[in-house]
mmCIF file of N, CA and C in Angstrom:
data_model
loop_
_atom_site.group_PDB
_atom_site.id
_atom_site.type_symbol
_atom_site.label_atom_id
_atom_site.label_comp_id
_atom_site.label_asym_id
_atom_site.label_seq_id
_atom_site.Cartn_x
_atom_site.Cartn_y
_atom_site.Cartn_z
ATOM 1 N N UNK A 6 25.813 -20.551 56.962
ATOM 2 C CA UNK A 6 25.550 -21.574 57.953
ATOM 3 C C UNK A 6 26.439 -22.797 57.712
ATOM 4 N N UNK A 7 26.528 -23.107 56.791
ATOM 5 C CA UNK A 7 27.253 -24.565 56.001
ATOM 6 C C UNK A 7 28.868 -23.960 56.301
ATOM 7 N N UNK A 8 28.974 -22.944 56.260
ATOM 8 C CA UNK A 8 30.829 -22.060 56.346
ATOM 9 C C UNK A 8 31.094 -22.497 57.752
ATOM 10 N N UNK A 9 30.191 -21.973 58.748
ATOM 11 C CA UNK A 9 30.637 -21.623 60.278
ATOM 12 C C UNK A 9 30.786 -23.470 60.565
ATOM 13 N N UNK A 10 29.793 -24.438 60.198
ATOM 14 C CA UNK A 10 30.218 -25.888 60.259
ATOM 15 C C UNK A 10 30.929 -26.313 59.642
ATOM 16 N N UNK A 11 31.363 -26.164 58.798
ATOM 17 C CA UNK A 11 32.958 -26.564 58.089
ATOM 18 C C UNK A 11 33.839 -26.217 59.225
ATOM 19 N N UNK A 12 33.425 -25.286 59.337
ATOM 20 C CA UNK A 12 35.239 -24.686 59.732
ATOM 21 C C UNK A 12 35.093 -25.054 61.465
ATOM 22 N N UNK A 13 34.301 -25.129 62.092
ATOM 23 C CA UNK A 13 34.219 -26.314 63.182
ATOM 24 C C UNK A 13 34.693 -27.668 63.138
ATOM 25 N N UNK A 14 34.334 -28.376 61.999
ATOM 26 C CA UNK A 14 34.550 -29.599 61.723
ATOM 27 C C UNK A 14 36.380 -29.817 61.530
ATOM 28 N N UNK A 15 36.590 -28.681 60.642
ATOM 29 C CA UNK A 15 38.167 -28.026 60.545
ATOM 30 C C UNK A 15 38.878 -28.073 62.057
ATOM 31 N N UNK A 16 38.541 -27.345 62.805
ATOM 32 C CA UNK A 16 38.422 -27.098 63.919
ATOM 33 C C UNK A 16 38.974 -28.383 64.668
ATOM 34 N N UNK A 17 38.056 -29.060 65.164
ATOM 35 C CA UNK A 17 38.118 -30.172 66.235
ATOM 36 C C UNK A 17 38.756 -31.282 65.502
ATOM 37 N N UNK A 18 38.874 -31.544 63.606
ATOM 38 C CA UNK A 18 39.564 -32.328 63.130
ATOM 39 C C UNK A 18 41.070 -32.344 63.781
ATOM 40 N N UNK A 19 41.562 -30.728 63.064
ATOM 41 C CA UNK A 19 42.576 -30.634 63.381
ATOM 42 C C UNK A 19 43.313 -30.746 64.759
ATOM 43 N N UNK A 20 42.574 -30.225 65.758
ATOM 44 C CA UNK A 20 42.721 -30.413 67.109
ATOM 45 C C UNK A 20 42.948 -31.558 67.804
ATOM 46 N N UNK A 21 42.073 -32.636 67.280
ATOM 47 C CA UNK A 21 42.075 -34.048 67.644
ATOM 48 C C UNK A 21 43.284 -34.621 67.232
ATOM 49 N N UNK A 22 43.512 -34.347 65.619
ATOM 50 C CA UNK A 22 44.585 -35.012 65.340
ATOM 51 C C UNK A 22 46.146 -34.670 65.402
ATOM 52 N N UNK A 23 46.057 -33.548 66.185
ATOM 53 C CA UNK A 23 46.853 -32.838 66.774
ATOM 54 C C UNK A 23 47.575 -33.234 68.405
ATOM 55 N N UNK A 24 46.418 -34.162 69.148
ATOM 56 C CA UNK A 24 46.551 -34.402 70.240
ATOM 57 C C UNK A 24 47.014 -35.902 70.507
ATOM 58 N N UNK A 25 46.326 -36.603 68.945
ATOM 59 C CA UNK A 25 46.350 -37.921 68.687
ATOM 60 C C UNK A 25 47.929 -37.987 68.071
ATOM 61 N N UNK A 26 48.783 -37.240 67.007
ATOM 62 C CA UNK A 26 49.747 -37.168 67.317
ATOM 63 C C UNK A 26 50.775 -36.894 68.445
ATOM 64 N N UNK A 27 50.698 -36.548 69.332
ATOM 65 C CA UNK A 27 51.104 -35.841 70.364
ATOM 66 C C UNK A 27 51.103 -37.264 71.471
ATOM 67 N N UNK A 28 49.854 -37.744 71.512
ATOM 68 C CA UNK A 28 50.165 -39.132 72.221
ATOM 69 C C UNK A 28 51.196 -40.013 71.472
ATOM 70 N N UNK A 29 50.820 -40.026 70.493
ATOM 71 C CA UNK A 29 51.851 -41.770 69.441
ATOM 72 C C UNK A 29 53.253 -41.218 69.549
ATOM 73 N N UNK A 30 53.533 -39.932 69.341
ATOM 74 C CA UNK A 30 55.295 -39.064 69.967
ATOM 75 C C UNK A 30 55.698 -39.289 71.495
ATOM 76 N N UNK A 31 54.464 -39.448 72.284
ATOM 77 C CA UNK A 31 55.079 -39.550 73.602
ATOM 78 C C UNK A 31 55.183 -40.904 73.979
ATOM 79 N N UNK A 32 54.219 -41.939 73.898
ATOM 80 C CA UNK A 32 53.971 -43.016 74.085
ATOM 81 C C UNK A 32 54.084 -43.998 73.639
ATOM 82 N N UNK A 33 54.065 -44.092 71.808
ATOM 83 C CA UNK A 33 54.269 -44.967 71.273
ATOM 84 C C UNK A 33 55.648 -45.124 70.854
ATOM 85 N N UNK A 34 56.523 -43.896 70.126
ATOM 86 C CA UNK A 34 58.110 -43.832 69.223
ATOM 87 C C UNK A 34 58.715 -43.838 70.152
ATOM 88 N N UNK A 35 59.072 -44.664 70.463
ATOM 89 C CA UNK A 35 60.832 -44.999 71.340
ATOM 90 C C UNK A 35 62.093 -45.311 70.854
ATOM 91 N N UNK A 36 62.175 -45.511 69.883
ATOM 92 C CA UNK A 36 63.067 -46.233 68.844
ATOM 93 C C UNK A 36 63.670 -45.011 68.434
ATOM 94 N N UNK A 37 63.590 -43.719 68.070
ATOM 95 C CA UNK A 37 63.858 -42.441 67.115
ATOM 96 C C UNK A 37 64.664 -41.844 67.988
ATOM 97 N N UNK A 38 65.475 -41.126 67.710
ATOM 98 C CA UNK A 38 66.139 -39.980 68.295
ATOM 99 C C UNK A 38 65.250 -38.853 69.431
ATOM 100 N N UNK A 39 66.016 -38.695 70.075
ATOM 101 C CA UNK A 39 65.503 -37.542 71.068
ATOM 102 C C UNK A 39 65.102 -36.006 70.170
ATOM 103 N N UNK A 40 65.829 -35.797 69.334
ATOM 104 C CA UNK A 40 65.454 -34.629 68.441
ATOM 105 C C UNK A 40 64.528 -34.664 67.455
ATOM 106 N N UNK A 41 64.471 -35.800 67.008
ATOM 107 C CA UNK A 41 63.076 -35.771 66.470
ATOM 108 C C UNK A 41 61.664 -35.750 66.910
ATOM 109 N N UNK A 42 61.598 -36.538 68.477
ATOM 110 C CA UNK A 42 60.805 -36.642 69.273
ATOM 111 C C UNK A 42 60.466 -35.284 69.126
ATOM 112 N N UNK A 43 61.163 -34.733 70.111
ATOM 113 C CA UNK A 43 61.032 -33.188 70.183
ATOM 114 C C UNK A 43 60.465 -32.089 68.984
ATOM 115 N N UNK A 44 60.788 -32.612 68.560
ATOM 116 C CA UNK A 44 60.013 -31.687 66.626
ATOM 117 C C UNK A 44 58.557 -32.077 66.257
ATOM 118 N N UNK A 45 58.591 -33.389 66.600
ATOM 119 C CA UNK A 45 57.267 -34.329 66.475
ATOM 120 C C UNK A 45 56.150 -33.754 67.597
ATOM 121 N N UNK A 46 57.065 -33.650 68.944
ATOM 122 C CA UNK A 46 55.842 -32.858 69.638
ATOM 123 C C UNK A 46 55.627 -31.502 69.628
ATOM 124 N N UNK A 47 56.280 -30.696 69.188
ATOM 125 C CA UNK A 47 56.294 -29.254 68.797
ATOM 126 C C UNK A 47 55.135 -29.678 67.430
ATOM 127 N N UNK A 48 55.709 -29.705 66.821
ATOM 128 C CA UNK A 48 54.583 -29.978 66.116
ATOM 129 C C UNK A 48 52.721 -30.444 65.944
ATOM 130 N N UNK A 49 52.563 -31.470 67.032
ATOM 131 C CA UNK A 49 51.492 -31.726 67.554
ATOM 132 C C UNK A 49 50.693 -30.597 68.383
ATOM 133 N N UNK A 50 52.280 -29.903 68.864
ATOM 134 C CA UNK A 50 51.585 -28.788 70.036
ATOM 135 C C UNK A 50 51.206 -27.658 69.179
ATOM 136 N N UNK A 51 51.724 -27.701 67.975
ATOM 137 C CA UNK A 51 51.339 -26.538 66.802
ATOM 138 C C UNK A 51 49.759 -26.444 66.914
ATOM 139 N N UNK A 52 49.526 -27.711 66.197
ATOM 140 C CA UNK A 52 48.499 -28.305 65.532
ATOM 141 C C UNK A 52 47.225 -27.832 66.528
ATOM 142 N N UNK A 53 47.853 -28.149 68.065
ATOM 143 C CA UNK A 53 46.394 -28.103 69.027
ATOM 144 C C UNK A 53 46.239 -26.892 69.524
ATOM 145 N N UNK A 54 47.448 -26.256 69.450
ATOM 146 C CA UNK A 54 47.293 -24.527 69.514
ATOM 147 C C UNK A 54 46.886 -23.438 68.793
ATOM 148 N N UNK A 55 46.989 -24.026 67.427
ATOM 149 C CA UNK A 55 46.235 -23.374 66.222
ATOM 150 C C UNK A 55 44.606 -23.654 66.480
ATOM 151 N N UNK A 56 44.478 -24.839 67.057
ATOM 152 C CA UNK A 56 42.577 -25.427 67.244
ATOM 153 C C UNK A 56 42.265 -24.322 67.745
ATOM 154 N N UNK A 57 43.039 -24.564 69.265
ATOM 155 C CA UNK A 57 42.507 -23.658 70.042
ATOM 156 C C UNK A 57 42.360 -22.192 69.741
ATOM 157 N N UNK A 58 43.818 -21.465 68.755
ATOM 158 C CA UNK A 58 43.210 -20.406 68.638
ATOM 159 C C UNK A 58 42.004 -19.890 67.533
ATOM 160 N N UNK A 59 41.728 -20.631 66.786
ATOM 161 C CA UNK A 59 40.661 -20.936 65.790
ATOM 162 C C UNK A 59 39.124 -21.203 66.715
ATOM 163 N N UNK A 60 39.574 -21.575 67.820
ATOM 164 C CA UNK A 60 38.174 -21.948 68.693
ATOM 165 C C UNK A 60 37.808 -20.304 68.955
ATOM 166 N N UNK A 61 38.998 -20.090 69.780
ATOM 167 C CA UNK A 61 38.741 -18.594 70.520
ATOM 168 C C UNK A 61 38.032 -17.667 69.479
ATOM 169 N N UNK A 62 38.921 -17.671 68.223
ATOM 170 C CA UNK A 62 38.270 -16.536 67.048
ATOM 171 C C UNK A 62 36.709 -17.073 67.040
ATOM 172 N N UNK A 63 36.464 -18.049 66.871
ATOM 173 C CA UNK A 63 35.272 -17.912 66.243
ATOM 174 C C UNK A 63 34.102 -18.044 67.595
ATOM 175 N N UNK A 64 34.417 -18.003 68.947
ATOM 176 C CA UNK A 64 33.721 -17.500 69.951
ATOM 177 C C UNK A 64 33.300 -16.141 70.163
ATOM 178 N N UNK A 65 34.590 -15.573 69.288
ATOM 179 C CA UNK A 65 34.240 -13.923 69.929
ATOM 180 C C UNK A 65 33.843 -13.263 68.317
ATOM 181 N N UNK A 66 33.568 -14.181 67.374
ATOM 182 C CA UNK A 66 32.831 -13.854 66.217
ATOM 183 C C UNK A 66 31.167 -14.361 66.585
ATOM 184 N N UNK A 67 30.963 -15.770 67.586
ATOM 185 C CA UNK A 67 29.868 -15.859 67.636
ATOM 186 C C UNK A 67 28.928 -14.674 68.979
ATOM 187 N N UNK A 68 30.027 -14.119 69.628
ATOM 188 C CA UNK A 68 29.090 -13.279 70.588
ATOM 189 C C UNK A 68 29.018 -11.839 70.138
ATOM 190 N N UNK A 69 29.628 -11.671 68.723
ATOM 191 C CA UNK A 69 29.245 -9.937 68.413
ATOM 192 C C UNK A 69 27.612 -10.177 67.733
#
């Protein structure tokens, strides 16, 4: 029980701060190179795509 809430908490941490990077790359860094930008949001988009697929797994672990 304490596992499946960790790894939720894991979950939406990472996700959030995944998205919260993803804003401060688009909105806030203006100053940096265009190629880094670009790495910075690949990266963010990592972060919120891994959530998501970590969400999906453990949906179709909670309906068996």
């Amino acid at each position: 029980m304490w596992q499946r809430g960790l790894n939720w908490a894991a979950i939406v941490l990472v996700g959030g701060f995944g998205l919260m990077w993803l804003g401060v790359v688009i909105f806030a860094i203006d100053t940096t190179a265009l190629w880094i930008r670009i790495v910075q949001a690949a990266f963010g988009l990592l972060l919120a795509g891994w959530a998501m697929q970590k969400t999906a797994v453990m949906f179709s672990k909670a309906t068996r």
